[in-house]
Short mmCIF file of C-alpha atoms and ligand atoms in Angstrom, two decimals:
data_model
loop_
_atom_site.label_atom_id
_atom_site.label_comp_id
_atom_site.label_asym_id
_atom_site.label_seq_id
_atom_site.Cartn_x
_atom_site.Cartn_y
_atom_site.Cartn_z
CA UNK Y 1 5.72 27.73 10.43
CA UNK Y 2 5.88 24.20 10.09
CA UNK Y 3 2.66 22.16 8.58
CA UNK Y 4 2.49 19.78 11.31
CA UNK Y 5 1.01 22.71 13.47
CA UNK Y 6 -0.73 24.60 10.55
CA UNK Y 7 -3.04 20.93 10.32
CA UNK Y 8 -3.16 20.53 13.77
CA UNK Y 9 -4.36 23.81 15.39
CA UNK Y 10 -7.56 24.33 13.63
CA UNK Y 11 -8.73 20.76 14.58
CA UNK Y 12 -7.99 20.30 17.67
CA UNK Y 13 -9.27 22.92 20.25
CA UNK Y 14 -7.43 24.68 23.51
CA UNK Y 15 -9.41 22.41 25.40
CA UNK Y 16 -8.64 18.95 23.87
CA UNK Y 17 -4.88 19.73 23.96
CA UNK Y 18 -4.96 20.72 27.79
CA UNK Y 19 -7.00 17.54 28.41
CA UNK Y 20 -4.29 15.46 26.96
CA UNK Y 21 -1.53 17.41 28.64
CA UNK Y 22 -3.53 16.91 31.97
CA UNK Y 23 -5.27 13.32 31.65
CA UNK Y 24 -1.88 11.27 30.35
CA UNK Y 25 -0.11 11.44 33.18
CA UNK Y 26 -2.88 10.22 35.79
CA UNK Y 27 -3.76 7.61 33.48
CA UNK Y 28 -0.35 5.95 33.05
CA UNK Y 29 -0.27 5.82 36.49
CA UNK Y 30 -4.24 4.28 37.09
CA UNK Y 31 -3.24 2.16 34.16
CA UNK Y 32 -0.17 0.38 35.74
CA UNK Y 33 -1.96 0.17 39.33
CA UNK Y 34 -4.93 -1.27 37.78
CA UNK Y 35 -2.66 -3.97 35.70
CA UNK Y 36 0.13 -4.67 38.44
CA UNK Y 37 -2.51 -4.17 41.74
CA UNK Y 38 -6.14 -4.46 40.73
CA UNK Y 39 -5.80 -7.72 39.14
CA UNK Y 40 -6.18 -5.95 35.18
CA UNK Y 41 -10.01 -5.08 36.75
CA UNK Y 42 -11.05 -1.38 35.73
CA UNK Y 43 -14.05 -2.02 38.68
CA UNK Y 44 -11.60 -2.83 41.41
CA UNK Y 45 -9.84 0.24 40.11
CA UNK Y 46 -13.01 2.80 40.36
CA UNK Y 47 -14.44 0.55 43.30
CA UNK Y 48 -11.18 2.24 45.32
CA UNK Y 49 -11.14 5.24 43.86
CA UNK Y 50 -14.81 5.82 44.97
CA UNK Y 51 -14.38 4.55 48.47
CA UNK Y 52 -11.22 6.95 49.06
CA UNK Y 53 -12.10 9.57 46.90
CA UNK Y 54 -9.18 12.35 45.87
CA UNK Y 55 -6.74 10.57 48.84
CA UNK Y 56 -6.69 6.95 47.35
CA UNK Y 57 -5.85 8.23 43.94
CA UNK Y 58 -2.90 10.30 46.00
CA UNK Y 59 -2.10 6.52 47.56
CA UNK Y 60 -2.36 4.99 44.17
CA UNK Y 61 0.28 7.43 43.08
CA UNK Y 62 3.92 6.38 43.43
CA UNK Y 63 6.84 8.23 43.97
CA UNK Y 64 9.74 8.52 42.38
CA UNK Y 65 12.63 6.98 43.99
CA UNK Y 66 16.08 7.09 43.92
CA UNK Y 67 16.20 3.41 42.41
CA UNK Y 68 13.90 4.32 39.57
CA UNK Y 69 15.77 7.75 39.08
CA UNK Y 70 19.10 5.67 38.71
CA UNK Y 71 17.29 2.79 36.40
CA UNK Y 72 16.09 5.42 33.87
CA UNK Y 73 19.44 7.24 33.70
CA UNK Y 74 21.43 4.35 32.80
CA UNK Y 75 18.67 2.94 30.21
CA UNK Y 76 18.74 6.58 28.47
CA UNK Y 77 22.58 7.28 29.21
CA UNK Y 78 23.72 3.47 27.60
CA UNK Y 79 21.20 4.06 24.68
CA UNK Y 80 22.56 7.67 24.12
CA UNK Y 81 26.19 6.38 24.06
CA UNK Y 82 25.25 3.54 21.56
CA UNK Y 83 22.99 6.12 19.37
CA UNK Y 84 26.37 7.91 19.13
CA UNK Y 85 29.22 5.52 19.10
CA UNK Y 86 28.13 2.49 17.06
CA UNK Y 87 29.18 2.66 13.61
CA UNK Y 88 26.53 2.98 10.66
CA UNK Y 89 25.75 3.78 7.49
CA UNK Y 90 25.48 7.99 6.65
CA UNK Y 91 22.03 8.32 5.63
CA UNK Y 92 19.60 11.22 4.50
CA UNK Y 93 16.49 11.96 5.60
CA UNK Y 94 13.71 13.69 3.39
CA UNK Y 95 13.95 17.42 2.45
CA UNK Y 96 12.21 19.24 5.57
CA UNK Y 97 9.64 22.54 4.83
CA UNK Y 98 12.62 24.70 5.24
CA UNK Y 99 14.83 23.22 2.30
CA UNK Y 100 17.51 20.73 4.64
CA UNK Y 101 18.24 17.56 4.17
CA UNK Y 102 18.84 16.11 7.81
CA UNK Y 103 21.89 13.51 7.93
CA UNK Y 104 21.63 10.43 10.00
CA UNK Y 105 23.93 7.51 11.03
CA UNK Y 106 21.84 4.24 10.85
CA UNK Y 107 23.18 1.89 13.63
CA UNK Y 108 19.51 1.67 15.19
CA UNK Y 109 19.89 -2.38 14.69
CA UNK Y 110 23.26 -2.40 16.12
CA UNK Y 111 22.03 -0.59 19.02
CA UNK Y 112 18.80 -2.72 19.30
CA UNK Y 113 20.98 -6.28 19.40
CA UNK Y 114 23.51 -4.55 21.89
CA UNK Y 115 20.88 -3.23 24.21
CA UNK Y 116 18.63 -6.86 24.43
CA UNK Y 117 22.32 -9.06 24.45
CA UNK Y 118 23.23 -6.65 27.22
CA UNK Y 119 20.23 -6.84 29.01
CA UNK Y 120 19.71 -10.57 28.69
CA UNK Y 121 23.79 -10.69 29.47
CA UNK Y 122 23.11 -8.81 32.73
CA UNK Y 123 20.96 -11.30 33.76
CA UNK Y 124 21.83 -14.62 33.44
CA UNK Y 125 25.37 -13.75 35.09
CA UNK Y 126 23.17 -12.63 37.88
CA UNK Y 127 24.64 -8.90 37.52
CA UNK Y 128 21.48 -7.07 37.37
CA UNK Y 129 17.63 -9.01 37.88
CA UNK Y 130 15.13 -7.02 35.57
CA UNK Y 131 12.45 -8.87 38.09
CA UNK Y 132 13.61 -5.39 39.93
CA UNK Y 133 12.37 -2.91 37.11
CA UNK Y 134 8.77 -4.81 37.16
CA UNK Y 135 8.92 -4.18 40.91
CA UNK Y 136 9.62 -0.56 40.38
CA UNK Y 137 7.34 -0.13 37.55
CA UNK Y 138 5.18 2.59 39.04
CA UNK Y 139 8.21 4.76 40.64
CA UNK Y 140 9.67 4.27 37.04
CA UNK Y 141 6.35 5.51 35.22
CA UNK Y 142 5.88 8.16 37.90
CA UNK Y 143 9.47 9.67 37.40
CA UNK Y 144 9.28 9.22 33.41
CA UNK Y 145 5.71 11.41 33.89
CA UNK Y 146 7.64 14.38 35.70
CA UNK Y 147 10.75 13.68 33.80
CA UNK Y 148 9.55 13.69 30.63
CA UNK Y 149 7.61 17.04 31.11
CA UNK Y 150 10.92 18.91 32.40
CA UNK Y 151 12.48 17.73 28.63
CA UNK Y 152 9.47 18.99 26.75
CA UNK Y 153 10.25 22.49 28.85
CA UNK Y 154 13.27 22.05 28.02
CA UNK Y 155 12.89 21.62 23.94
CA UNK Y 156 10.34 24.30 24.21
CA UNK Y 157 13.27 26.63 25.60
CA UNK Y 158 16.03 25.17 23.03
CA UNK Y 159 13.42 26.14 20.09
CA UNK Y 160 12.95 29.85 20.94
CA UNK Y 161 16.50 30.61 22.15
CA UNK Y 162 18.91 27.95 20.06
CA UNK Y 163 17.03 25.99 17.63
CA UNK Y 164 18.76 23.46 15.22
CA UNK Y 165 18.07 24.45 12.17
CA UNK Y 166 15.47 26.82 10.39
CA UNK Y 167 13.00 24.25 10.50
CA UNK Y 168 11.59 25.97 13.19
CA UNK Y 169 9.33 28.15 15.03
CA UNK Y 170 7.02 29.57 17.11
CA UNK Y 171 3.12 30.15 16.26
CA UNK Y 172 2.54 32.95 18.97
CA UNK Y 173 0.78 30.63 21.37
CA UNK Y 174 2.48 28.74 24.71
CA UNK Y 175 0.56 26.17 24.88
CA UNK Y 176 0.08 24.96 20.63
CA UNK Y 177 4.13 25.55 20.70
CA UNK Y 178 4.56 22.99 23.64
CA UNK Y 179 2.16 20.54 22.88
CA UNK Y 180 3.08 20.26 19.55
CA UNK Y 181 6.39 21.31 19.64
CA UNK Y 182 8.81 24.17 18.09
CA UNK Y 183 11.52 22.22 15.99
CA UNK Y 184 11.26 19.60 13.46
CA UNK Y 185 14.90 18.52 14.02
CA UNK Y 186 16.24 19.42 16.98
CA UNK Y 187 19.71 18.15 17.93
CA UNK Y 188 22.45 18.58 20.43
CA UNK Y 189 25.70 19.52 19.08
CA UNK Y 190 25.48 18.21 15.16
CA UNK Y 191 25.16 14.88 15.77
CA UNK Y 192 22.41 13.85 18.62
CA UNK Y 193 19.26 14.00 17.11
CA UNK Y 194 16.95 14.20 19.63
CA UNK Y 195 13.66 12.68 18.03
CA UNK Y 196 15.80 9.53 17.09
CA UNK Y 197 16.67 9.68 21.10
CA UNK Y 198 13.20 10.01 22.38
CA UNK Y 199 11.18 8.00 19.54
CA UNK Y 200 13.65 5.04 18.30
CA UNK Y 201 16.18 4.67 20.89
CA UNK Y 202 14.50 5.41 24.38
CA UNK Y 203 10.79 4.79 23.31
CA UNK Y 204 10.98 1.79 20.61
CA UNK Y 205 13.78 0.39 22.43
CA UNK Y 206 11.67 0.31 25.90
CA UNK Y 207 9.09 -1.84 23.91
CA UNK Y 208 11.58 -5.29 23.39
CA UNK Y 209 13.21 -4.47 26.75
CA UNK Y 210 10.04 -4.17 29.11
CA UNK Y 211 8.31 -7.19 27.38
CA UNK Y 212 11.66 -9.51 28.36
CA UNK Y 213 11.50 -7.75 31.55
CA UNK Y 214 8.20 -9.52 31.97
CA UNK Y 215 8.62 -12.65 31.21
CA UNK Y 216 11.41 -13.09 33.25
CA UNK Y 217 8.84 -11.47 36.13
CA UNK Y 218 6.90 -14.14 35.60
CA UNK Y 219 9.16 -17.24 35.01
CA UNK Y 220 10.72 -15.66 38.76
CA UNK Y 221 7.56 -15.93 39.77
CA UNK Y 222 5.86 -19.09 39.05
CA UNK Y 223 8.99 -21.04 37.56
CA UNK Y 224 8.10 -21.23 33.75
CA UNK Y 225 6.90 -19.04 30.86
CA UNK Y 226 2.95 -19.34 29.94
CA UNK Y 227 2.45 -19.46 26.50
CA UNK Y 228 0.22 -16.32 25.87
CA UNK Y 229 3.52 -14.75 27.49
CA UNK Y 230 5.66 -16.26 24.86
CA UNK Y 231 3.36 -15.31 22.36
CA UNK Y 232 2.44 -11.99 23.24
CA UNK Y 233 6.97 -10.93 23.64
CA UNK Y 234 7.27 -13.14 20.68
CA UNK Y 235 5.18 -10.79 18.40
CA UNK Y 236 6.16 -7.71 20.07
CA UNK Y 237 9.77 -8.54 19.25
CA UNK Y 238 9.17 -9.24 15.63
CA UNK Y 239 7.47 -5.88 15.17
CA UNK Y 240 10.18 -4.37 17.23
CA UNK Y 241 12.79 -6.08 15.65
CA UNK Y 242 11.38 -4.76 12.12
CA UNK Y 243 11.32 -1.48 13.25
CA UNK Y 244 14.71 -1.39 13.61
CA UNK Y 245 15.91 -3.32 10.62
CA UNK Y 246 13.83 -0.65 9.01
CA UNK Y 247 14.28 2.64 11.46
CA UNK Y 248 15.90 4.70 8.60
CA UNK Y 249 12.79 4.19 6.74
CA UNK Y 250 11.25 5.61 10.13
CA UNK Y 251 12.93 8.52 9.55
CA UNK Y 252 10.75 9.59 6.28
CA UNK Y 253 7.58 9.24 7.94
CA UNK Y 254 5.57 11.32 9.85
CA UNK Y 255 6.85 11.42 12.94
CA UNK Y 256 10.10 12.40 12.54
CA UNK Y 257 9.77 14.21 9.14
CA UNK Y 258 6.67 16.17 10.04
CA UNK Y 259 5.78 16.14 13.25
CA UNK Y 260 7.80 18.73 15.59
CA UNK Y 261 9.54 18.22 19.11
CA UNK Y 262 6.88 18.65 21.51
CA UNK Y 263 4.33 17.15 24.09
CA UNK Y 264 2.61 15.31 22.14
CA UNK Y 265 5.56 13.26 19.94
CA UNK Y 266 8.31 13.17 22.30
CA UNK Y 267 6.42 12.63 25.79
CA UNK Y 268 4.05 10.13 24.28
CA UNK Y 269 7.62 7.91 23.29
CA UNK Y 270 9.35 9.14 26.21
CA UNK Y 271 6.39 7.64 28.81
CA UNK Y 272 2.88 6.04 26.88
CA UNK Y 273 4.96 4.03 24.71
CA UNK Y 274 6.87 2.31 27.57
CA UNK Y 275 3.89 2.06 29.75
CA UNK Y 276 0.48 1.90 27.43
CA UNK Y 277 2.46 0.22 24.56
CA UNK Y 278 3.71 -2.65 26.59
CA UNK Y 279 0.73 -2.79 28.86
CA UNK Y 280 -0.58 -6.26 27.28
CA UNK Y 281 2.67 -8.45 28.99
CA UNK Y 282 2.55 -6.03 32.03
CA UNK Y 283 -0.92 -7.83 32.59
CA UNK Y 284 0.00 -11.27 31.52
CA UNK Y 285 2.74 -11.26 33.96
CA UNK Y 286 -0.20 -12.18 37.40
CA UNK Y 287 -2.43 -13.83 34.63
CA UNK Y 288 -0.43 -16.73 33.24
CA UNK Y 289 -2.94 -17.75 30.59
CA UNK Y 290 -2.34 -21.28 28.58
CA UNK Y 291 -3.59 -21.02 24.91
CA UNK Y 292 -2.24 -24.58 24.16
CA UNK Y 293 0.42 -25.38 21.24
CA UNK Y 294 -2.49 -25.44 18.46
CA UNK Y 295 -4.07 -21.70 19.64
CA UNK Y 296 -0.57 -20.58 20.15
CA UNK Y 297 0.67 -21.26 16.89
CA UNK Y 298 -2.39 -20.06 15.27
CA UNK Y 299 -2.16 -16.31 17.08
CA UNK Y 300 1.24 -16.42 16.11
CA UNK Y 301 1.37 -17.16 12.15
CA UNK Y 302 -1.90 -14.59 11.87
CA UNK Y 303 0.11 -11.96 13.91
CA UNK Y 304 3.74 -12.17 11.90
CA UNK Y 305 1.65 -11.92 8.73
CA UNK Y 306 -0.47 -8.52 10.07
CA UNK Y 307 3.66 -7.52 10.49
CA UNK Y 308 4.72 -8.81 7.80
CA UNK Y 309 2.07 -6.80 5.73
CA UNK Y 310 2.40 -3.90 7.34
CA UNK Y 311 6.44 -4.08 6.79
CA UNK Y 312 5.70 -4.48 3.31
CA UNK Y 313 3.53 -1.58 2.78
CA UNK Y 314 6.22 0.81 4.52
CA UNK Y 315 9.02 -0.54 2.02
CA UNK Y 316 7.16 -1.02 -1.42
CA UNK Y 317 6.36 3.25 -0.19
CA UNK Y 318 9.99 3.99 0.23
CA UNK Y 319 11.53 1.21 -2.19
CA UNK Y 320 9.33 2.68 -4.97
CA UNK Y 321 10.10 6.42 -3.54
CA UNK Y 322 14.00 6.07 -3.78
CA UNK Y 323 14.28 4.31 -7.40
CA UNK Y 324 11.76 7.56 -8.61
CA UNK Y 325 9.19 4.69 -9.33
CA UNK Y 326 11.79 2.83 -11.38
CA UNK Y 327 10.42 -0.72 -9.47
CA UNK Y 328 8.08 -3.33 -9.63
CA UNK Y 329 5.23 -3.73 -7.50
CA UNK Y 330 3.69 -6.80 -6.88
CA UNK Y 331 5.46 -7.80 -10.54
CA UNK Y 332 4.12 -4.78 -12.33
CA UNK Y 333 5.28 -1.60 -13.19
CA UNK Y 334 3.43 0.56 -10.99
CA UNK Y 335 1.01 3.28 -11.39
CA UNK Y 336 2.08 6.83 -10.28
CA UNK Y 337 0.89 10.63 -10.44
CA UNK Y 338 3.83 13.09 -10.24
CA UNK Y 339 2.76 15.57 -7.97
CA UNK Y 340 4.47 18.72 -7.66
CA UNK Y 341 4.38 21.42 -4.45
CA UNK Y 342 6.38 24.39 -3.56
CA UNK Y 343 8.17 24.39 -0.47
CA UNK Y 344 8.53 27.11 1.78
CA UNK Y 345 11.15 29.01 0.24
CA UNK Y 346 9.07 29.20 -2.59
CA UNK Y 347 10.62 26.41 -4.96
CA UNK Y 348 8.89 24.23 -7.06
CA UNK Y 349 9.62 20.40 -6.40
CA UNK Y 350 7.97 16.80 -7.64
CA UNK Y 351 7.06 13.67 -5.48
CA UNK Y 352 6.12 10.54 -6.90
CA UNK Y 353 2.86 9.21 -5.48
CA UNK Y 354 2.13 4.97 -5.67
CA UNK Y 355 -1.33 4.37 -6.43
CA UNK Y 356 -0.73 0.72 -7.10
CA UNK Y 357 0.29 -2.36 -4.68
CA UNK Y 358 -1.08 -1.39 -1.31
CA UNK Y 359 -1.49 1.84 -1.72
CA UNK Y 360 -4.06 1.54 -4.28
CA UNK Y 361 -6.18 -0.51 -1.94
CA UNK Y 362 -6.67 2.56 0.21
CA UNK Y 363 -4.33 6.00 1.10
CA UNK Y 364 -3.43 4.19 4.57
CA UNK Y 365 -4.00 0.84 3.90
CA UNK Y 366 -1.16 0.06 5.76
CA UNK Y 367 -2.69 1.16 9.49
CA UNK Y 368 -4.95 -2.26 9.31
CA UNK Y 369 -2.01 -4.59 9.50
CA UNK Y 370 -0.76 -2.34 12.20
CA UNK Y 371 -3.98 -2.50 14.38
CA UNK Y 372 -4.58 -6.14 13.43
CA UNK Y 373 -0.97 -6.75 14.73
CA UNK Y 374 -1.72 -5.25 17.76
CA UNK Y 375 -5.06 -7.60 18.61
CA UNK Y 376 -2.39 -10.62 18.32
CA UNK Y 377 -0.49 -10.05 20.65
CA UNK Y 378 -3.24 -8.41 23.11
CA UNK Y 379 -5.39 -11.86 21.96
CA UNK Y 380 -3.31 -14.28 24.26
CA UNK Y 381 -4.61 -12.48 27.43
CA UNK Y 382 -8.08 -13.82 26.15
CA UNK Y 383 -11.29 -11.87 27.29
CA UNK Y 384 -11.72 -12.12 31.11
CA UNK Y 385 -10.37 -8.33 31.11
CA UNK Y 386 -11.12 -5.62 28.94
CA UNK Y 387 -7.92 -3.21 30.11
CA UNK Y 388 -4.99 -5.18 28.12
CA UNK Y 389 -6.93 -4.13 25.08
CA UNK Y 390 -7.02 -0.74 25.38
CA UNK Y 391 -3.70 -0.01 23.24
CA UNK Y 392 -5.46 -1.57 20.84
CA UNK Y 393 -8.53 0.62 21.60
CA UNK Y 394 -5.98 3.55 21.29
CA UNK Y 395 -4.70 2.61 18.23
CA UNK Y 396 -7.59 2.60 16.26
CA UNK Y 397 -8.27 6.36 17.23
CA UNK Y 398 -4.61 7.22 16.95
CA UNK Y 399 -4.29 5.99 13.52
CA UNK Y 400 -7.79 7.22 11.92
CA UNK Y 401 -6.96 10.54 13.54
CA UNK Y 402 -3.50 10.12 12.17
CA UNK Y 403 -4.89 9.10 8.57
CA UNK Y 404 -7.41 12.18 8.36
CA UNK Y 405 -4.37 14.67 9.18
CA UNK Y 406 -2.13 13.42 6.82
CA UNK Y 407 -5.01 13.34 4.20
CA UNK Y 408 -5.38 17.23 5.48
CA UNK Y 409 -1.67 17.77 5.22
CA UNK Y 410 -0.85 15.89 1.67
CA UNK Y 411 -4.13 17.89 0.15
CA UNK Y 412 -2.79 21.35 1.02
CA UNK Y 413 0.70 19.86 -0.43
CA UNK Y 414 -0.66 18.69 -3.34
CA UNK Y 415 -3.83 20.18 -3.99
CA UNK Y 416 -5.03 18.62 -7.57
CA UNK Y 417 -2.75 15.68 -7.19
CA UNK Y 418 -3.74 15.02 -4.13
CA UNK Y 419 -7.60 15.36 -5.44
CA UNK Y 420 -6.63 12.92 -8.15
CA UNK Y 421 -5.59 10.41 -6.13
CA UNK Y 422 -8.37 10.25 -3.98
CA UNK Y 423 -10.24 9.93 -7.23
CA UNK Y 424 -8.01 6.83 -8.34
CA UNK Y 425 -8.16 5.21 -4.69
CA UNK Y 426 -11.14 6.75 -2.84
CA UNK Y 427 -11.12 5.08 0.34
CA UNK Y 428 -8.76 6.35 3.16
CA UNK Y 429 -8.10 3.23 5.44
CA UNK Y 430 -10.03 0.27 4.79
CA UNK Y 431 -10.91 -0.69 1.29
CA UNK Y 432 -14.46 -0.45 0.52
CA UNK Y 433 -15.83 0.86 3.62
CA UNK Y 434 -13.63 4.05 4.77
P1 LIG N 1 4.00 7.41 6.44
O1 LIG N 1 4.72 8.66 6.81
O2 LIG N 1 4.83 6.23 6.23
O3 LIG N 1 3.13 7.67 5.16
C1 LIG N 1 2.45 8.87 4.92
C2 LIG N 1 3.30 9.82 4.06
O4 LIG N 1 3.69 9.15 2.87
C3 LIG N 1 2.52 11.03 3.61
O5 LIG N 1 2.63 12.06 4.55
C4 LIG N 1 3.19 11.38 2.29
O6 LIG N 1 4.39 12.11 2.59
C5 LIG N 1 3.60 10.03 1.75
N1 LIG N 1 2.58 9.41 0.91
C6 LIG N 1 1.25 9.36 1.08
N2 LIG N 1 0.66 8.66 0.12
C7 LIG N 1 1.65 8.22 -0.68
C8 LIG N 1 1.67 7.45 -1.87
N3 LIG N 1 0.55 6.98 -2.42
N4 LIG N 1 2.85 7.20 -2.46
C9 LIG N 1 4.00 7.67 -1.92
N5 LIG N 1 4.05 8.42 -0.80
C10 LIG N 1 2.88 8.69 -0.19
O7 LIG N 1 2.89 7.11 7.51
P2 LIG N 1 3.05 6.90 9.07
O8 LIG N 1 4.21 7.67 9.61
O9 LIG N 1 1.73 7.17 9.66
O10 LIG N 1 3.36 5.34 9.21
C11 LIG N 1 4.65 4.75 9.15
C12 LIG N 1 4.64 3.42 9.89
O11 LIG N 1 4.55 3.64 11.29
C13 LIG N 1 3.47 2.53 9.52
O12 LIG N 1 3.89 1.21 9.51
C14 LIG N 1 2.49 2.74 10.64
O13 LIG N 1 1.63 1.64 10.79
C15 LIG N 1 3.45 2.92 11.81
N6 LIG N 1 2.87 3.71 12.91
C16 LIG N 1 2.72 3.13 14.13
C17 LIG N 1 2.20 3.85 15.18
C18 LIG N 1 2.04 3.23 16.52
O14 LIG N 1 1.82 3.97 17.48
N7 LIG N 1 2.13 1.93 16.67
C19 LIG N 1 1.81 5.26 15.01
C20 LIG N 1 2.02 5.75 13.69
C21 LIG N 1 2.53 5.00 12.69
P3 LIG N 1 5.12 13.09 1.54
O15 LIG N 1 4.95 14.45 2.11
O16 LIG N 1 6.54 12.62 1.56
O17 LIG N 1 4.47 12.92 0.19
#
């Protein structure tokens, strides 16, 4: 058994995992309707929905066509054929539970600048209008809801009968070993890794491309580009843009080096991250909002910084990781405990763990800049609505949840080390008050 399920299980119940697996869908789905046809108003929504009862939320629901069917398979198949064609650098993950060392090919920022040149390409030669996916948006979400469930069946099936690697396994229970899935790294043949599929190339990829998808909705629409637009893709690109330049470091954190292929990681980048994640331009698109150049500028600077920050935390991690803490750190030489943990197999290995630079501040310092990056570019939509801000809303609860189960997971690594560095930086997200 994996830890990611070991942590998980005892916190959260039977009944909060079938809740998710039952209220996500419906709400990616009231979500969109409420952005794209109740004018972003969550009382227009529930005015309807009370008036028509079970039927209007049947109405509300799209269906999947044959156009949104076709849009999503050439998305995934192009980004699959980049993911494994473009050239990049061999690169190795972090040892898994099991002992491996998963190999990688890094061309996630080739594959990023061919996918938006493409897109943008497609367009202004007038080959392909991505006014057309905004109009399908709902079929698209609807069919990514149904789809996306099939393809956690299916890498619940792949992880009993032909799983990757031994970093793998079943915990007795249906519903714990779909939701939170069965392998760490599961791949097709030995080079598609799937989680790279799902979470960098489908998922974080769908977060630049919907955002441009947007704004060219809405310069169709009304002829130009309001500024809270440009703002809002502006941002969203920069923090997309960095995840790429940086997606190998991706592939030490959580997600991918902890968290197995189920539900809950691969359907939440398969569908929430193209619909909740972009959901801030999917409303600006009807509500052209003008901040004016000063208020622009000012969202702007204050958001690059939150992603500059939070870039900055995630490298002075892995810069001072892969030089065994032979670095500097904000100009010093920083301060470390050498923590040691046995593995699985029962072998005795060391980490290095930073308790200077930012993470001496607090254990997950690095979640503020991430939240306070998403107000920016939710701020330009202003306050006439509260909807747009609900990823930020969502954030906040993902990433406290997210700090308390890494906390949980690092102490029953560590144990003592992990108890000493909680005694040298006591605070878990925000310094001096959590
Ligand atoms: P990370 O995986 O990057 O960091 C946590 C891990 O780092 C721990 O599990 C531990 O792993 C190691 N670690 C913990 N403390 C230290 C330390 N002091 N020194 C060295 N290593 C340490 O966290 P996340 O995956 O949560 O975050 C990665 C990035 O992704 C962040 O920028 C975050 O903001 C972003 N993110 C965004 C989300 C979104 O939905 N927008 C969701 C989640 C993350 P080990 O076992 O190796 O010791």
């Amino acid at each position: 058994m994996g830890d990611s399920k070991t942590v998980h299980s005892p916190l959260l119940t039977y009944f909060s995992m079938l809740s998710l697996l039952s209220l996500c869908p419906p709400f990616v789905i009231l979500l969109w309707y409420t952005m794209v046809h109740a004018d972003g108003s969550v009382l227009q929504t529930w005015g309807y929905l009370r008036e028509n009862g079970l039927q209007g939320f049947v109405n509300i629901w799209p269906k999947p066509t044959a156009i949104a069917w076709k849009m999503i398979f050439c998305y995934g198949a192009f980004e699959a054929a980049l993911q494994l064609l473009l050239p990049g650098k061999r690169v190795e993950g972090p040892i898994s539970p099991a002992g491996n060392i998963p190999v990688y090919k890094a061309n996630g920022m080739a594959a990023y600048g061919v996918t938006l040149i493409t897109y943008i390409g497609l367009w202004w030669f007038g080959i392909f209008n991505p006014s057309i996916v905004y109009d399908h948006l709902g079929e698209i979400y609807s069919a990514l809801v149904v789809g996306s469930f099939i393809f956690c069946i299916f890498l619940y099936i792949k992880g009993h009968i032909a799983p990757s690697s031994a970093d793998s396994g079943s915990c007795g229970n249906l519903i714990i070993d779909f939701y939170w899935g069965m392998e760490l790294y599961p791949r097709i043949g030995k080079n598609f890794d799937i989680k790279v599929f799902t979470n960098c190339r489908f998922g974080m990829m769908s977060w630049a491309v919907l955002p441009l998808t947007y704004c060219i909705k809405q310069y169709e629409t009304y002829g130009e580009v309001a500024d809270s637009m440009l703002v809002s893709t502006a941002l969203t690109l920069i923090y997309v843009t960095k995840f790429f330049w940086w997606e190998a470091g991706y592939w030490n954190t959580m997600d991918i080096a902890h968290d197995r292929a189920g539900f809950y990681i691969c359907w939440g980048c398969l569908v929430w991250v193209p619909s909740i994640y972009t959901s801030p331009g999917m409303y600006l698109v009807n509500h052209p909002v003008n901040l004016g150049a000063k208020l622009a500028v000012y969202i702007l600077v204050a958001g690059i910084l939150c992603i500059y920050i939070n870039y900055d935390c995630d490298r002075q991690r892995q810069e001072f990781r892969r030089t065994s803490g032979k670095c500097l750190v904000w100009g010093k030489a920083p301060s470390k405990i050498v923590a040691s943990y046995t593995t699985e197999k029962g072998e005795t290995k060391t980490s290095l763990l930073l308790t200077s630079g930012w993470w001496g501040l607090a254990r997950h310092f690095h979640y503020v800049p991430e939240i306070s990056a998403a107000f920016f570019w939710t701020v330009p939509a202003l306050f006439s609505h509260f909807l747009p801000y609900f990823y930020v809303i969502f954030l906040i609860i993902l990433l406290f949840d997210r700090a308390k189960r890494d906390d949980d997971r690092c102490k029953s690594k560590y144990g003592k080390y992990w108890k000493l560095y909680c005694e040298k930086v006591p605070y878990r997200v925000i310094p001096g008050i959590y």
